[in-house]
Amino acid sequence: MAINPYKRKPLKVLATLAGIFVVLAGLLVGSNVWGSGSYAPKLGLDLEGGTQIVLQPKLVGDQKVTAEQLDQARGIIVQRIDSNGVSGAEVTTRGGENIVVSMPGEPSKQDEDAIRRSSQMQFRGVLAEAPGTNQPVPTGTTSGTTTGKPTGTATGSATGTPKPSATASASTTGAGSAVPQAFVRSTTPPPTPAATKPSGTATTSAPNTGSSAPKDPNDLAWITPEISQQFQALDCAKPGVLDGLVNDPKKPLVTCGDNGNKYVLGPVIVGGDQIKNAQAGYQPLSNGQPSSTVEIQLSFKGEGTKAYADASKRMVSLPTPQNQMAAVLDNQVIVAPYFQSAILDGNASITGSFTIESARDLANQLKFGALPISFTLQTREQISPTLGTEQLRMGVIAGLVGLLLVGIYSLIQYRALGLVTLASIAIAGILTYLTITILGWSHNYRLDMAGVTGLVVAIGVTADSFIVYFERIRDEVREGRPLRAAVETGWRRARRTILVADGVNFLAAVVLYFLASSGVRGFAFTLGLTTLIDILIVFLFTHPLVGLLAETKFFGGGHKWSGLSPERLGAKVSPRYVGRGRFAAPAVSMAKGGAR
């Protein structure tokens, strides 16, 4: 049986919508079969409850927390939560110094660590380095003089087969085009002191007895007997060895590195607050093509650029390990490259044992700035929903009541044509449900009470589009046009109005989402989402379905219960002039004669 060519286009459009449903349904099933998805939307903090974390500042000496520092820290934590895809979280302050983070559900340890991590990137000069395990504790060899200020080198690393080391260099490529100065990985060992110790031994400098004060951050006079004792006693192989470590930027630091070594570091040369930007990627080769080396590109602010340049000029001529600049993140050395030349423009890169994913995570932390103060976990507890299932149930009931009222109005006003309204709203509801559920799996989106409110309001927004379209069709029927022509002419006139109205709604949703408080963002998101779905349904379902119904005898013939009866709509009965001396038969006579 041949299909009417007029029907082919609406059927193709409806097939496109069916394809969208198949894809979304497949994603939902796949997320549950092969992933950690769910067949129900994730709920927000106010509807499901979650986890509350209280962060307490970790202060040094008589350090105090200012309101500015606390506000800055809160803003950074909010940005980190948003970047990690944790939806519906609340970040507040308590007691003038604590920060309270409330997150829906059960956050992963990775999310918790990313939120409370201080991400205080510090650049310190290396004064001593040794294997991180005490097996056995090196007895040490004193070099230099004993006049109170050590003049030799301080190193605790074995001089056997050298491990790949990091370097800092400046180079050029092409016709004098400068490559940003950067830390780069190299298999060439760093410069060694004039006297090389036998393999398997370690060298240390004579500890400072206090007869001379350090003159710069790279002075070995920072290694006091107490620092030397801490260094020898430190065993980086023990779990939690750095827990509770006090990090004073003005004093030396004894710590571990992610390579397993332990270090004595001088005072901070450049702080993390001087980082202007951080970006992860693959280090370019001399021809401009990306290499396999993962790097984090850093750029410093004005004061940081000067401090870094001064340090590199001072350190480039020092012996190993004093020519190494350690990048310290959260009290741990992540890389300690040595300088081959001074870096004067404030552009550097960190390379090490990074994957591209871990480098992007670190760059993401640094890009949002270093916390002005470090925090420690004070309490972690489960919290109950602030609203609960009763409010959710009332919200669902409100939506059903609104849907019922819209259905009753549509059936009274448009008779059988109102069934198209109900079908369109039902299809839009299923599509919204699938989208929100899939977003919960893919982007950790959580539906809160404000979002439920947006869904209820969307019922009226969706119905408004259908009313505009149906009224345009009825106006064309009143003018005496046959139903098929009325459907197409009415659609051409209605779609612009529908797009303008939905565009205004979507613009309002965008403004609310970016400018309003977190409590309103859920409403703005669902309003914007349902507005886009409304456009999709009107174009891919309502219009083609009405076009198919216009070919039926019931609707096309103008049955009195169809909602498109010319007699009930008061259509013109006189012939209608259509141009070039031609007149069209009135719609009433067509209705009596049946569908055409």
PDB file of C-alpha atoms in Angstrom, residues 30 44 154-156 168 184-185 209 214 248-249 283 304 355 363 379 386 424 429 442 455 463 468 511 528 560 583:
ATOM      1  CA  GLY A  30      23.880   0.988  29.663  1.00  0.00           C
ATOM      2  CA  GLY A  44      19.667  16.895  46.160  1.00  0.00           C
ATOM      3  CA  ALA A 154      74.670  19.207  51.476  1.00  0.00           C
ATOM      4  CA  THR A 155      73.401  16.046  49.842  1.00  0.00           C
ATOM      5  CA  GLY A 156      71.981  12.845  51.189  1.00  0.00           C
ATOM      6  CA  ALA A 168      65.299  23.853  34.322  1.00  0.00           C
ATOM      7  CA  VAL A 184      62.023  19.576  31.714  1.00  0.00           C
ATOM      8  CA  ARG A 185      62.740  15.929  32.349  1.00  0.00           C
ATOM      9  CA  THR A 209      75.560  25.602  65.376  1.00  0.00           C
ATOM     10  CA  PRO A 214      71.290  32.416  56.919  1.00  0.00           C
ATOM     11  CA  ASP A 248      55.902  27.667  58.209  1.00  0.00           C
ATOM     12  CA  PRO A 249      56.796  29.548  55.002  1.00  0.00           C
ATOM     13  CA  GLN A 283      55.323  19.435  26.198  1.00  0.00           C
ATOM     14  CA  GLY A 304      56.310  35.982  41.780  1.00  0.00           C
ATOM     15  CA  THR A 355      49.544  11.092  33.513  1.00  0.00           C
ATOM     16  CA  ALA A 363      46.279  22.136  37.115  1.00  0.00           C
ATOM     17  CA  THR A 379      34.251  16.380  61.798  1.00  0.00           C
ATOM     18  CA  THR A 386      16.261  19.439  55.219  1.00  0.00           C
ATOM     19  CA  SER A 424       2.871  16.060  23.869  1.00  0.00           C
ATOM     20  CA  GLY A 429       7.781  14.429  30.632  1.00  0.00           C
ATOM     21  CA  SER A 442      27.193  11.374  33.681  1.00  0.00           C
ATOM     22  CA  LEU A 455       9.488  21.116  36.373  1.00  0.00           C
ATOM     23  CA  ALA A 463       1.067  23.986  27.248  1.00  0.00           C
ATOM     24  CA  VAL A 468      -0.289  29.318  20.379  1.00  0.00           C
ATOM     25  CA  VAL A 511      20.587  34.717  33.841  1.00  0.00           C
ATOM     26  CA  GLY A 528      16.104  26.005  30.857  1.00  0.00           C
ATOM     27  CA  LYS A 560     -17.856  18.737  15.722  1.00  0.00           C
ATOM     28  CA  PHE A 583     -11.741  31.689  -5.533  1.00  0.00           C
TER      29      PHE A 583
END
